[in-house]
Amino acid sequence: MVRDSGPLSMRQDAGIIAPVVIIPNPGNVSMVGVEEVAERLLTDPFSNITFSGGDPLEQVEAFTELAKLIKNKSKKNIWCYTGYRYEEVCRSARLAQILPYIDVLVDGRFNQHLRDTDLLFRGSSNQRLIDVPESLLKGKIQLYDYSPYPVIAV
């Protein structure tokens, strides 16, 4: 089950792109089945998936099940934002269970002092874009290479 409302994480950093702002009524928290969430996400054949807001790894069992269902039923690309470093995730069997289903892991806590608005897909320079399948295959961190800007020869 996945929480439909309420705080998803205790790991909240000032200035993050998607801070948790929902303060639930303790008696009014509903649960939504992972299968139902997956079906909703699979209805758009053109969209990919991003796990973010709070920290998805705080509910890693549910997010792993969700990612596995999505990967088994589609070719959707899955990105996951986490305050954990990739190395921390790999050292924890509990956290690492999601890695086989993630395409790109954006790791590291947002750091206001390292904020850089020129970075793509991350807010501060301490955060990395990890190519998870390649990292797992090679046994060491492989950064995701995303270069949307054309190189113009002079």
PDB file of C-alpha atoms in Angstrom:
ATOM      1  CA  MET A   1       0.000   0.000   0.000  1.00  0.00           C
ATOM      2  CA  VAL A   2       1.076   3.568  -0.683  1.00  0.00           C
ATOM      3  CA  ARG A   3      -0.041   6.571   1.318  1.00  0.00           C
ATOM      4  CA  ASP A   4      -2.435   8.707  -0.669  1.00  0.00           C
ATOM      5  CA  SER A   5      -1.865  11.715   1.581  1.00  0.00           C
ATOM      6  CA  GLY A   6       0.400  12.741   4.367  1.00  0.00           C
ATOM      7  CA  PRO A   7       4.093  13.214   4.822  1.00  0.00           C
ATOM      8  CA  LEU A   8       6.142  10.772   2.798  1.00  0.00           C
ATOM      9  CA  SER A   9       9.427  11.442   4.520  1.00  0.00           C
ATOM     10  CA  MET A  10      11.161  12.929   7.493  1.00  0.00           C
ATOM     11  CA  ARG A  11      14.128  13.839   5.224  1.00  0.00           C
ATOM     12  CA  GLN A  12      13.070  17.307   4.098  1.00  0.00           C
ATOM     13  CA  ASP A  13      15.606  19.917   3.061  1.00  0.00           C
ATOM     14  CA  ALA A  14      15.049  23.671   2.763  1.00  0.00           C
ATOM     15  CA  GLY A  15      14.768  24.725  -0.858  1.00  0.00           C
ATOM     16  CA  ILE A  16      14.062  21.306  -2.365  1.00  0.00           C
ATOM     17  CA  ILE A  17      12.046  21.321  -5.553  1.00  0.00           C
ATOM     18  CA  ALA A  18       9.141  19.259  -4.187  1.00  0.00           C
ATOM     19  CA  PRO A  19       8.844  19.724  -0.434  1.00  0.00           C
ATOM     20  CA  VAL A  20       6.127  17.810   1.366  1.00  0.00           C
ATOM     21  CA  VAL A  21       3.399  20.314   2.131  1.00  0.00           C
ATOM     22  CA  ILE A  22       0.426  18.104   2.897  1.00  0.00           C
ATOM     23  CA  ILE A  23      -0.418  17.961   6.572  1.00  0.00           C
ATOM     24  CA  PRO A  24      -2.981  15.194   6.910  1.00  0.00           C
ATOM     25  CA  ASN A  25      -5.819  14.904   9.310  1.00  0.00           C
ATOM     26  CA  PRO A  26      -4.583  11.853  11.270  1.00  0.00           C
ATOM     27  CA  GLY A  27      -8.010  10.228  11.011  1.00  0.00           C
ATOM     28  CA  ASN A  28      -8.299  10.917   7.285  1.00  0.00           C
ATOM     29  CA  VAL A  29      -5.374   9.085   5.665  1.00  0.00           C
ATOM     30  CA  SER A  30      -6.427   6.784   2.862  1.00  0.00           C
ATOM     31  CA  MET A  31      -4.359   3.997   1.417  1.00  0.00           C
ATOM     32  CA  VAL A  32      -4.187   3.195  -2.266  1.00  0.00           C
ATOM     33  CA  GLY A  33      -3.044  -0.191  -3.526  1.00  0.00           C
ATOM     34  CA  VAL A  34       0.208  -0.305  -5.494  1.00  0.00           C
ATOM     35  CA  GLU A  35      -1.594  -2.075  -8.340  1.00  0.00           C
ATOM     36  CA  GLU A  36      -4.094   0.796  -8.601  1.00  0.00           C
ATOM     37  CA  VAL A  37      -1.303   3.375  -8.694  1.00  0.00           C
ATOM     38  CA  ALA A  38       0.526   1.379 -11.381  1.00  0.00           C
ATOM     39  CA  GLU A  39      -2.609   1.125 -13.517  1.00  0.00           C
ATOM     40  CA  ARG A  40      -3.143   4.896 -13.265  1.00  0.00           C
ATOM     41  CA  LEU A  41       0.468   5.555 -14.297  1.00  0.00           C
ATOM     42  CA  LEU A  42       0.326   3.099 -17.182  1.00  0.00           C
ATOM     43  CA  THR A  43      -2.686   4.774 -18.826  1.00  0.00           C
ATOM     44  CA  ASP A  44      -0.515   7.382 -20.576  1.00  0.00           C
ATOM     45  CA  PRO A  45       1.651   5.547 -23.122  1.00  0.00           C
ATOM     46  CA  PHE A  46       3.828   8.613 -23.737  1.00  0.00           C
ATOM     47  CA  SER A  47       4.824   9.563 -20.203  1.00  0.00           C
ATOM     48  CA  ASN A  48       7.677   8.218 -18.144  1.00  0.00           C
ATOM     49  CA  ILE A  49       7.831   8.009 -14.353  1.00  0.00           C
ATOM     50  CA  THR A  50       9.573  10.089 -11.705  1.00  0.00           C
ATOM     51  CA  PHE A  51       9.548   9.173  -8.019  1.00  0.00           C
ATOM     52  CA  SER A  52      10.162  12.302  -5.939  1.00  0.00           C
ATOM     53  CA  GLY A  53       8.796  14.470  -3.172  1.00  0.00           C
ATOM     54  CA  GLY A  54       9.709  13.674   0.360  1.00  0.00           C
ATOM     55  CA  ASP A  55      11.944  10.682  -0.256  1.00  0.00           C
ATOM     56  CA  PRO A  56      10.589   7.622  -2.085  1.00  0.00           C
ATOM     57  CA  LEU A  57      13.160   5.413  -0.362  1.00  0.00           C
ATOM     58  CA  GLU A  58      11.399   6.046   2.949  1.00  0.00           C
ATOM     59  CA  GLN A  59       8.690   3.776   1.487  1.00  0.00           C
ATOM     60  CA  VAL A  60      11.102   1.643  -0.531  1.00  0.00           C
ATOM     61  CA  GLU A  61       9.074  -1.577  -0.331  1.00  0.00           C
ATOM     62  CA  ALA A  62       5.992   0.020  -1.905  1.00  0.00           C
ATOM     63  CA  PHE A  63       7.998   1.969  -4.477  1.00  0.00           C
ATOM     64  CA  THR A  64       9.945  -1.173  -5.419  1.00  0.00           C
ATOM     65  CA  GLU A  65       6.713  -3.073  -5.959  1.00  0.00           C
ATOM     66  CA  LEU A  66       5.354  -0.155  -8.000  1.00  0.00           C
ATOM     67  CA  ALA A  67       8.498   0.152 -10.132  1.00  0.00           C
ATOM     68  CA  LYS A  68       8.534  -3.610 -10.732  1.00  0.00           C
ATOM     69  CA  LEU A  69       4.895  -3.586 -11.884  1.00  0.00           C
ATOM     70  CA  ILE A  70       5.569  -0.654 -14.217  1.00  0.00           C
ATOM     71  CA  LYS A  71       8.683  -2.276 -15.703  1.00  0.00           C
ATOM     72  CA  ASN A  72       6.895  -5.618 -16.164  1.00  0.00           C
ATOM     73  CA  LYS A  73       4.021  -3.944 -18.053  1.00  0.00           C
ATOM     74  CA  SER A  74       5.811  -1.225 -20.013  1.00  0.00           C
ATOM     75  CA  LYS A  75       9.076   0.159 -21.288  1.00  0.00           C
ATOM     76  CA  LYS A  76       8.690   3.339 -19.243  1.00  0.00           C
ATOM     77  CA  ASN A  77      11.813   5.052 -18.025  1.00  0.00           C
ATOM     78  CA  ILE A  78      11.858   5.483 -14.219  1.00  0.00           C
ATOM     79  CA  TRP A  79      13.809   8.205 -12.431  1.00  0.00           C
ATOM     80  CA  CYS A  80      14.065   8.375  -8.656  1.00  0.00           C
ATOM     81  CA  TYR A  81      15.121  11.382  -6.573  1.00  0.00           C
ATOM     82  CA  THR A  82      16.539  10.604  -3.131  1.00  0.00           C
ATOM     83  CA  GLY A  83      18.493  12.344  -0.418  1.00  0.00           C
ATOM     84  CA  TYR A  84      20.530   9.178   0.030  1.00  0.00           C
ATOM     85  CA  ARG A  85      23.838   8.788  -1.788  1.00  0.00           C
ATOM     86  CA  TYR A  86      24.077   5.887  -4.235  1.00  0.00           C
ATOM     87  CA  GLU A  87      26.759   4.306  -2.048  1.00  0.00           C
ATOM     88  CA  GLU A  88      24.393   4.369   0.967  1.00  0.00           C
ATOM     89  CA  VAL A  89      21.645   2.753  -1.074  1.00  0.00           C
ATOM     90  CA  CYS A  90      23.979  -0.019  -2.255  1.00  0.00           C
ATOM     91  CA  ARG A  91      25.121  -0.778   1.312  1.00  0.00           C
ATOM     92  CA  SER A  92      21.547  -1.339   2.480  1.00  0.00           C
ATOM     93  CA  ALA A  93      19.785  -4.463   1.236  1.00  0.00           C
ATOM     94  CA  ARG A  94      16.477  -2.808   2.101  1.00  0.00           C
ATOM     95  CA  LEU A  95      17.158   0.314   0.014  1.00  0.00           C
ATOM     96  CA  ALA A  96      19.016  -1.472  -2.800  1.00  0.00           C
ATOM     97  CA  GLN A  97      15.999  -3.637  -3.665  1.00  0.00           C
ATOM     98  CA  ILE A  98      14.637  -0.834  -5.876  1.00  0.00           C
ATOM     99  CA  LEU A  99      17.791  -0.368  -7.970  1.00  0.00           C
ATOM    100  CA  PRO A 100      17.083  -3.031 -10.644  1.00  0.00           C
ATOM    101  CA  TYR A 101      13.904  -1.122 -11.573  1.00  0.00           C
ATOM    102  CA  ILE A 102      15.337   2.413 -11.676  1.00  0.00           C
ATOM    103  CA  ASP A 103      16.903   3.898 -14.801  1.00  0.00           C
ATOM    104  CA  VAL A 104      18.307   7.091 -13.293  1.00  0.00           C
ATOM    105  CA  LEU A 105      18.872   7.821  -9.618  1.00  0.00           C
ATOM    106  CA  VAL A 106      19.298  11.483  -8.711  1.00  0.00           C
ATOM    107  CA  ASP A 107      21.169  11.134  -5.455  1.00  0.00           C
ATOM    108  CA  GLY A 108      22.182  13.423  -2.615  1.00  0.00           C
ATOM    109  CA  ARG A 109      20.371  15.899  -0.443  1.00  0.00           C
ATOM    110  CA  PHE A 110      19.709  19.316  -1.901  1.00  0.00           C
ATOM    111  CA  ASN A 111      22.267  21.790  -0.511  1.00  0.00           C
ATOM    112  CA  GLN A 112      21.228  25.445  -0.687  1.00  0.00           C
ATOM    113  CA  HIS A 113      24.891  26.537  -0.541  1.00  0.00           C
ATOM    114  CA  LEU A 114      25.630  24.471  -3.662  1.00  0.00           C
ATOM    115  CA  ARG A 115      22.492  25.553  -5.535  1.00  0.00           C
ATOM    116  CA  ASP A 116      23.082  25.808  -9.275  1.00  0.00           C
ATOM    117  CA  THR A 117      20.211  26.755 -11.576  1.00  0.00           C
ATOM    118  CA  ASP A 118      22.235  25.772 -14.657  1.00  0.00           C
ATOM    119  CA  LEU A 119      22.226  22.088 -13.707  1.00  0.00           C
ATOM    120  CA  LEU A 120      19.742  19.853 -15.467  1.00  0.00           C
ATOM    121  CA  PHE A 121      17.411  17.729 -13.338  1.00  0.00           C
ATOM    122  CA  ARG A 122      18.995  18.644 -10.015  1.00  0.00           C
ATOM    123  CA  GLY A 123      19.196  21.674  -7.786  1.00  0.00           C
ATOM    124  CA  SER A 124      22.670  21.579  -6.280  1.00  0.00           C
ATOM    125  CA  SER A 125      26.086  20.526  -7.513  1.00  0.00           C
ATOM    126  CA  ASN A 126      26.484  17.752  -4.931  1.00  0.00           C
ATOM    127  CA  GLN A 127      23.639  15.802  -6.554  1.00  0.00           C
ATOM    128  CA  ARG A 128      24.468  13.267  -9.258  1.00  0.00           C
ATOM    129  CA  LEU A 129      22.575  11.658 -12.113  1.00  0.00           C
ATOM    130  CA  ILE A 130      23.413   7.958 -11.769  1.00  0.00           C
ATOM    131  CA  ASP A 131      22.862   5.563 -14.678  1.00  0.00           C
ATOM    132  CA  VAL A 132      21.657   2.696 -12.502  1.00  0.00           C
ATOM    133  CA  PRO A 133      21.631  -0.182 -15.031  1.00  0.00           C
ATOM    134  CA  GLU A 134      25.190   0.640 -16.138  1.00  0.00           C
ATOM    135  CA  SER A 135      26.346   1.137 -12.548  1.00  0.00           C
ATOM    136  CA  LEU A 136      24.959  -2.247 -11.523  1.00  0.00           C
ATOM    137  CA  LEU A 137      26.475  -3.905 -14.593  1.00  0.00           C
ATOM    138  CA  LYS A 138      29.942  -2.418 -14.084  1.00  0.00           C
ATOM    139  CA  GLY A 139      29.939  -2.542 -10.277  1.00  0.00           C
ATOM    140  CA  LYS A 140      30.832   1.137  -9.947  1.00  0.00           C
ATOM    141  CA  ILE A 141      29.057   4.442 -10.383  1.00  0.00           C
ATOM    142  CA  GLN A 142      28.342   5.429 -13.959  1.00  0.00           C
ATOM    143  CA  LEU A 143      27.004   8.934 -14.383  1.00  0.00           C
ATOM    144  CA  TYR A 144      24.034   9.408 -16.667  1.00  0.00           C
ATOM    145  CA  ASP A 145      25.104  11.365 -19.732  1.00  0.00           C
ATOM    146  CA  TYR A 146      22.406  13.781 -20.730  1.00  0.00           C
ATOM    147  CA  SER A 147      23.468  16.369 -23.288  1.00  0.00           C
ATOM    148  CA  PRO A 148      20.429  18.106 -24.778  1.00  0.00           C
ATOM    149  CA  TYR A 149      22.406  21.002 -26.202  1.00  0.00           C
ATOM    150  CA  PRO A 150      23.971  20.563 -29.626  1.00  0.00           C
ATOM    151  CA  VAL A 151      27.714  21.016 -29.890  1.00  0.00           C
ATOM    152  CA  ILE A 152      28.539  23.560 -32.559  1.00  0.00           C
ATOM    153  CA  ALA A 153      31.981  23.297 -34.113  1.00  0.00           C
ATOM    154  CA  VAL A 154      33.684  26.648 -34.620  1.00  0.00           C
TER     155      VAL A 154
END
